[in-house]
PDB file of C-alpha atoms in Angstrom:
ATOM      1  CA  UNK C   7     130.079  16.225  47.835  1.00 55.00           C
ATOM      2  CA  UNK C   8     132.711  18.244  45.638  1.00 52.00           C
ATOM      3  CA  UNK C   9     134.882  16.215  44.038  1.00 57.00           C
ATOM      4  CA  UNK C  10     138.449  16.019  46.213  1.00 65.00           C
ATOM      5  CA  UNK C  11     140.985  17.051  43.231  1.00 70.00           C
ATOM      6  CA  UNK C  12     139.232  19.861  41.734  1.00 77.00           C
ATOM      7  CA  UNK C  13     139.611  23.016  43.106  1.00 82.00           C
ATOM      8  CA  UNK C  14     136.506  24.475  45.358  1.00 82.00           C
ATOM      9  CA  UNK C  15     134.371  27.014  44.056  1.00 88.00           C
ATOM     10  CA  UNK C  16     132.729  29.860  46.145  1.00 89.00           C
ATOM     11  CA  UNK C  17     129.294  28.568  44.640  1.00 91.00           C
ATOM     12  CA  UNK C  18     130.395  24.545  45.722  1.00 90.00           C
ATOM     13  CA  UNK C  19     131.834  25.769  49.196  1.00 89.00           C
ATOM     14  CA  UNK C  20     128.352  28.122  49.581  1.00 92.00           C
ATOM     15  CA  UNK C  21     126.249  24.605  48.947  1.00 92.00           C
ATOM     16  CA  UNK C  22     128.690  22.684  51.252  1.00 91.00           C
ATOM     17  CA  UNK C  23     128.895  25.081  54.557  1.00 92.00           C
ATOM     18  CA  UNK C  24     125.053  25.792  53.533  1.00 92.00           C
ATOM     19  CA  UNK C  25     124.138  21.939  53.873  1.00 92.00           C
ATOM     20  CA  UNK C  26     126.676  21.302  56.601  1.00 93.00           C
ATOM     21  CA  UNK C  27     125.795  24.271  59.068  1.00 93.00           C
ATOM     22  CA  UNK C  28     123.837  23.141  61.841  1.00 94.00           C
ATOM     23  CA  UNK C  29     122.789  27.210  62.256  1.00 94.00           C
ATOM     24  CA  UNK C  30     121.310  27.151  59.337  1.00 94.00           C
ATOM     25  CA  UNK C  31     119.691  23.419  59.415  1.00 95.00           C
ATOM     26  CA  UNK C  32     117.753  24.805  62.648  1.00 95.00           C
ATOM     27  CA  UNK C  33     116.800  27.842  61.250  1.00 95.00           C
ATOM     28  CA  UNK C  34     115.450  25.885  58.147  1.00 95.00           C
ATOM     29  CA  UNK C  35     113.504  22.946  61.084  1.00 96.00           C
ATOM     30  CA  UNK C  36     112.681  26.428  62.525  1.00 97.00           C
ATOM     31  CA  UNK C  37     110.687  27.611  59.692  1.00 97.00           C
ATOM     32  CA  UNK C  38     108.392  24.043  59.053  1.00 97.00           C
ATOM     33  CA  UNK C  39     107.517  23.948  62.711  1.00 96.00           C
ATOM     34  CA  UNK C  40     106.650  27.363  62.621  1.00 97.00           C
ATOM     35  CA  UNK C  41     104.570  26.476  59.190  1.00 97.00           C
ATOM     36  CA  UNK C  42     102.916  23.333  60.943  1.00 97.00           C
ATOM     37  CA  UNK C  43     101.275  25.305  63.502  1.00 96.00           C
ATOM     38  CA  UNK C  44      99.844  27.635  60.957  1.00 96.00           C
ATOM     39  CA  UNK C  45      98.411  24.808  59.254  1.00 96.00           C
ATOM     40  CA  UNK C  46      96.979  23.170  62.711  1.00 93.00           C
ATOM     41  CA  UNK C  47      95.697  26.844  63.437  1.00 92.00           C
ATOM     42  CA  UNK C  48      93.892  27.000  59.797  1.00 91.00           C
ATOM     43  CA  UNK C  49      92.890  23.590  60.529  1.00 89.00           C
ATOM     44  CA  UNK C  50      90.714  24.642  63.700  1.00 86.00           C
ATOM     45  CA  UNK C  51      88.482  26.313  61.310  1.00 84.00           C
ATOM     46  CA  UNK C  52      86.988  23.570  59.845  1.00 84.00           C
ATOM     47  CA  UNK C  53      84.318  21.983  61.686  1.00 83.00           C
ATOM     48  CA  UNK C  54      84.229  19.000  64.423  1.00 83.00           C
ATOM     49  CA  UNK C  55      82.935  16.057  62.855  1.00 85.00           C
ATOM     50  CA  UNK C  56      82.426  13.495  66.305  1.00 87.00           C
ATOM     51  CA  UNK C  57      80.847   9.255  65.083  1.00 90.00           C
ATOM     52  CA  UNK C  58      79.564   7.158  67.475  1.00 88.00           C
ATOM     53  CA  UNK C  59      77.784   3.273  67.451  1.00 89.00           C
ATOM     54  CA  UNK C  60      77.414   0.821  69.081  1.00 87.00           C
ATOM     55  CA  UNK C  61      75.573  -2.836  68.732  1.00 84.00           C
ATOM     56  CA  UNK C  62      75.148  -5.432  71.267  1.00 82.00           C
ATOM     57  CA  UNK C  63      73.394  -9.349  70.083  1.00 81.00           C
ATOM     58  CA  UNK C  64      70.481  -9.776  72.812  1.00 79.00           C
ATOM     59  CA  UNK C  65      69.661 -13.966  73.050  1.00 81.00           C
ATOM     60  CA  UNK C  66      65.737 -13.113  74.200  1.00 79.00           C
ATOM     61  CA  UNK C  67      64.942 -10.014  71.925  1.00 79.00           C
ATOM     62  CA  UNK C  68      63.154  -6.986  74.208  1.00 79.00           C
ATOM     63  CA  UNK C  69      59.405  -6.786  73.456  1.00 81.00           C
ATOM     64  CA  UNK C  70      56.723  -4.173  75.029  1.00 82.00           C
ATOM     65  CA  UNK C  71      53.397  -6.261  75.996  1.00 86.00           C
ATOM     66  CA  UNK C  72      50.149  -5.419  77.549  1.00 88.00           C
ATOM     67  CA  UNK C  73      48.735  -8.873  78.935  1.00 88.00           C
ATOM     68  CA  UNK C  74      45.223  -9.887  78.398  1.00 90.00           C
ATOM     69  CA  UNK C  75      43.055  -7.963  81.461  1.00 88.00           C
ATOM     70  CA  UNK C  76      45.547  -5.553  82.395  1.00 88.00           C
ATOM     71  CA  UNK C  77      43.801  -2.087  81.142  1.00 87.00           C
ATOM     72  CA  UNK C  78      39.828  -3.598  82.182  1.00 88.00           C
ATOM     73  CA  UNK C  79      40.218  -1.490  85.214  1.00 89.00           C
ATOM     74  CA  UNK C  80      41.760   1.817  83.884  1.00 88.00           C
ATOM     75  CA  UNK C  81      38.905   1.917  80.985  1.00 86.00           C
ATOM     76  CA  UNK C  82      36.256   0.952  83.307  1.00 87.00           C
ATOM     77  CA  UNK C  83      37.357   3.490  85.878  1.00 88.00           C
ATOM     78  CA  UNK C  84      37.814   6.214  83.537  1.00 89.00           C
ATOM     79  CA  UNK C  85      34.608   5.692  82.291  1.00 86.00           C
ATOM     80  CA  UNK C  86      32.752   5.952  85.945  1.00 87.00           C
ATOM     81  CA  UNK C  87      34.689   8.717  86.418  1.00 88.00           C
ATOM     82  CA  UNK C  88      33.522  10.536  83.153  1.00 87.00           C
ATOM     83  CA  UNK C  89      29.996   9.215  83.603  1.00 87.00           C
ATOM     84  CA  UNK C  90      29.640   7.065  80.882  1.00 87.00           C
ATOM     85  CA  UNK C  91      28.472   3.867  82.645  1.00 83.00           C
ATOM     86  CA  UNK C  92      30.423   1.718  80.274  1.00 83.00           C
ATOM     87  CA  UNK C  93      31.878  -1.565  81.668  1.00 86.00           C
ATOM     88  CA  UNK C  94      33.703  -3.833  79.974  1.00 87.00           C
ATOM     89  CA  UNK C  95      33.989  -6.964  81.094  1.00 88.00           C
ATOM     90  CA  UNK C  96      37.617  -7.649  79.448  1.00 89.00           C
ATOM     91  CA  UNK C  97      40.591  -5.243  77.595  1.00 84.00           C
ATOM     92  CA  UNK C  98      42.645  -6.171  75.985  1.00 86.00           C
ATOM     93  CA  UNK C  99      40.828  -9.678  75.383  1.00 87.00           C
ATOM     94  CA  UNK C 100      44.093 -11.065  74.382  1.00 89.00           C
ATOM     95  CA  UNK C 101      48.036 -10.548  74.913  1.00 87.00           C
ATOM     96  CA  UNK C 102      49.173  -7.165  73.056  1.00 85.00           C
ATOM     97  CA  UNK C 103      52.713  -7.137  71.738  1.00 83.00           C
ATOM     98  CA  UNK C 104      53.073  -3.063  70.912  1.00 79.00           C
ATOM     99  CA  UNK C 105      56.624  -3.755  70.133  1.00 75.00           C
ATOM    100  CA  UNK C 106      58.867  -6.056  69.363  1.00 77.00           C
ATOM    101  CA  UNK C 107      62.681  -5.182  69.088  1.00 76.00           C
ATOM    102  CA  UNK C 108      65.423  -6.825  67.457  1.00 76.00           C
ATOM    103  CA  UNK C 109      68.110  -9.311  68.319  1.00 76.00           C
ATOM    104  CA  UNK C 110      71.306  -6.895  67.349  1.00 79.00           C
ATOM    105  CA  UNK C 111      69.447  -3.575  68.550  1.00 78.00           C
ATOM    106  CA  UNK C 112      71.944  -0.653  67.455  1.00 82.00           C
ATOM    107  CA  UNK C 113      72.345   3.153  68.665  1.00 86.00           C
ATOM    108  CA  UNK C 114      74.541   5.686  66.571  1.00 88.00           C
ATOM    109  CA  UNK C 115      75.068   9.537  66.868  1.00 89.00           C
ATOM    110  CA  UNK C 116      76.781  12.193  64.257  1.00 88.00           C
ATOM    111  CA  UNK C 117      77.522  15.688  65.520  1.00 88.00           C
ATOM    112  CA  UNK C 118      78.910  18.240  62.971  1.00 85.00           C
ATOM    113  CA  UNK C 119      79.684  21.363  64.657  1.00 83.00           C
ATOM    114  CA  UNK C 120      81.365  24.461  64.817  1.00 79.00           C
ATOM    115  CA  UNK C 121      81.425  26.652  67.637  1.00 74.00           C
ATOM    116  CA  UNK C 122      80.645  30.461  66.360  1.00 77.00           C
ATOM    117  CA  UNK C 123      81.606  32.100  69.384  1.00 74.00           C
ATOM    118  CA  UNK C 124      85.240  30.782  68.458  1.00 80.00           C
ATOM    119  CA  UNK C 125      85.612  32.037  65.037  1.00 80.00           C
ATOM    120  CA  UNK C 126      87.697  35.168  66.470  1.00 79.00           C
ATOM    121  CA  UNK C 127      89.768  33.579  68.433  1.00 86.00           C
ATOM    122  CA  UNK C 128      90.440  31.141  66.084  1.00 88.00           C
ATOM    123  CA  UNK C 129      91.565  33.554  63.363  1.00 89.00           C
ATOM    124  CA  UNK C 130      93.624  35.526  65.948  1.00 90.00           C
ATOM    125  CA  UNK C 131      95.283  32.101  66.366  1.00 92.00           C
ATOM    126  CA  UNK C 132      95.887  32.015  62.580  1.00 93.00           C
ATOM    127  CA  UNK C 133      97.293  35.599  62.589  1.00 94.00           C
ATOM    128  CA  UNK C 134      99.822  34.576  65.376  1.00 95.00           C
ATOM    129  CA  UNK C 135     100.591  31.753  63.631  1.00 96.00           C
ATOM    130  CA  UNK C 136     101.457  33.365  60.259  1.00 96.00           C
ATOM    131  CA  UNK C 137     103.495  35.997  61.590  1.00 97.00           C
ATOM    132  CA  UNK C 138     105.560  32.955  63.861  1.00 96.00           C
ATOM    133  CA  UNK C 139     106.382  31.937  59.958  1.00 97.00           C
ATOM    134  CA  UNK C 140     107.416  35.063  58.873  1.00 97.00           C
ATOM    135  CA  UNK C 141     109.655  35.331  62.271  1.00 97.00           C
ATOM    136  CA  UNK C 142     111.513  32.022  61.618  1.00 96.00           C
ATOM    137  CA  UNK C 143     111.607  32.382  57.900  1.00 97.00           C
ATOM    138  CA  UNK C 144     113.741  35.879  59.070  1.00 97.00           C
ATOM    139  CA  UNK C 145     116.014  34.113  61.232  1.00 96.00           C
ATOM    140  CA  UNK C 146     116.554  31.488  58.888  1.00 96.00           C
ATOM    141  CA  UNK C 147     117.263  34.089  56.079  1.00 96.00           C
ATOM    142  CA  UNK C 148     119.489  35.787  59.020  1.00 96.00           C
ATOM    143  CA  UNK C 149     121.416  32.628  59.701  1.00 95.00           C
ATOM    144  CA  UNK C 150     121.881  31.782  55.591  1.00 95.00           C
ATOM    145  CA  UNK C 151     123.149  35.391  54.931  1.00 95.00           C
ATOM    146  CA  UNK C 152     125.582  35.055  58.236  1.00 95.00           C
ATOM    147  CA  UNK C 153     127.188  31.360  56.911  1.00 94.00           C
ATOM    148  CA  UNK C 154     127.506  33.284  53.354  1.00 94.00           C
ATOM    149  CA  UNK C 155     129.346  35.945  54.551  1.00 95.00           C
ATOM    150  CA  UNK C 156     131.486  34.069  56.884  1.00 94.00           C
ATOM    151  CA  UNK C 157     132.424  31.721  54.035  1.00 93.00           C
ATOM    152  CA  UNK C 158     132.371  34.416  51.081  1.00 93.00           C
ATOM    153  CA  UNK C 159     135.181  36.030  53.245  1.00 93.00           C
ATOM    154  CA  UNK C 160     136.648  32.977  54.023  1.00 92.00           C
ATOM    155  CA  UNK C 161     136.684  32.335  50.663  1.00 89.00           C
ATOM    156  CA  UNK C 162     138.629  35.686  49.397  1.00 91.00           C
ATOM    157  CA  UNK C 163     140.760  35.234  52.376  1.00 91.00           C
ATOM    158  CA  UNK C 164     141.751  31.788  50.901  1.00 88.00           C
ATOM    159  CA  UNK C 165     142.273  33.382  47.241  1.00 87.00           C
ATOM    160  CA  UNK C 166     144.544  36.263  48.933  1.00 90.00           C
ATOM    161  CA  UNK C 167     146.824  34.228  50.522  1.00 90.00           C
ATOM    162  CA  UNK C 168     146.876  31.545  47.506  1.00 86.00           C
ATOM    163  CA  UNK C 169     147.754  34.511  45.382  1.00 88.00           C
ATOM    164  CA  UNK C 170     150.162  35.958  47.866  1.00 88.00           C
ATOM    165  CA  UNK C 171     151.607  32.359  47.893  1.00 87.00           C
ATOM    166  CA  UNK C 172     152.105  32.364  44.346  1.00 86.00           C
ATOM    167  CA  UNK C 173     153.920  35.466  44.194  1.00 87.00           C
ATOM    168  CA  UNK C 174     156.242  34.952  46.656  1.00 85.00           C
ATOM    169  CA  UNK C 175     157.057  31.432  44.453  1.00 84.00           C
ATOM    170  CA  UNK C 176     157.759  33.258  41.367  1.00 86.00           C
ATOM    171  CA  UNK C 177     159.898  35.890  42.845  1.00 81.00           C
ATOM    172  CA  UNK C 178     162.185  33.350  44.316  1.00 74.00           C
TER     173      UNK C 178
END
């Protein structure tokens, strides 16, 4: 803010109309939406990273069993069939426990990936982006160079007049 007693400066009133102008405050919100897209579109060619897990507590753990007896009649009738002419009178002889799990059993996935197909589009989306900066960054220069103008001539208006002004005192 330019101090109220001091005369204003074409520099101070440039900075003033510059920061004030809502023209040129869009222009400049213009340009860093325009540059946030190009960095979501450069973004897109990094690879998807996707976690997943998942645990659950079980009170009676899960466990795989073959009870005592229960395969006698597959080996026995396998072995007719082949023509062996083994019999057994028992298998297993005793309870089997092939696997026994755990009482927090967990399951987790990791996919890293990064679809080649998309690559083109992709960097055609980059391309649009980056001239959608250059665009706004032209407007906004447009806008700036339009508030200096109208305040540079403003400006030399003012002086004119001010001389003009002073003139027409000293001749009286």
């Amino acid at each position: 803010q330019p101090d109220q007693t001091a005369p204003l400066t074409l520099d101070a009133a440039l900075t003033l109309a510059m920061n004030q102008s809502k023209a040129a405050q869009l222009g400049r919100l213009k340009v860093d939406s325009a540059t946030a897209d190009l960095q979501a579109a450069q973004r897109l060619r990094y690879p998807l990273l996707h976690v997943y897990g998942a645990a659950t507590y079980l009170n009676d753990p899960l466990e795989v069993k073959v009870g005592q007896g229960s395969m006698t009649s597959l080996v026995n009738d396998s072995s007719a069939s082949l023509g062996l002419g083994l019999t057994i009178p028992e298998f297993p002889t005793q309870d089997l426990s092939l696997a026994r799990g755990t009482h927090t059993p967990r399951v987790g996935s990791l996919m890293f990936a990064q679809p080649l197909t998309q690559l083109w589009r992709i960097d055609s989306g980059v391309r649009a982006a980056q001239a959608g900066v250059a665009e706004a960054q032209r407007e906004s220069a447009h806008i700036d160079a339009k508030v200096r103008l109208a305040v540079e001539e403003l400006f030399a208006g003012l002086q004119i007049r001010s001389e003009e002004h002073t003139s027409e005192l000293q001749s009286r």
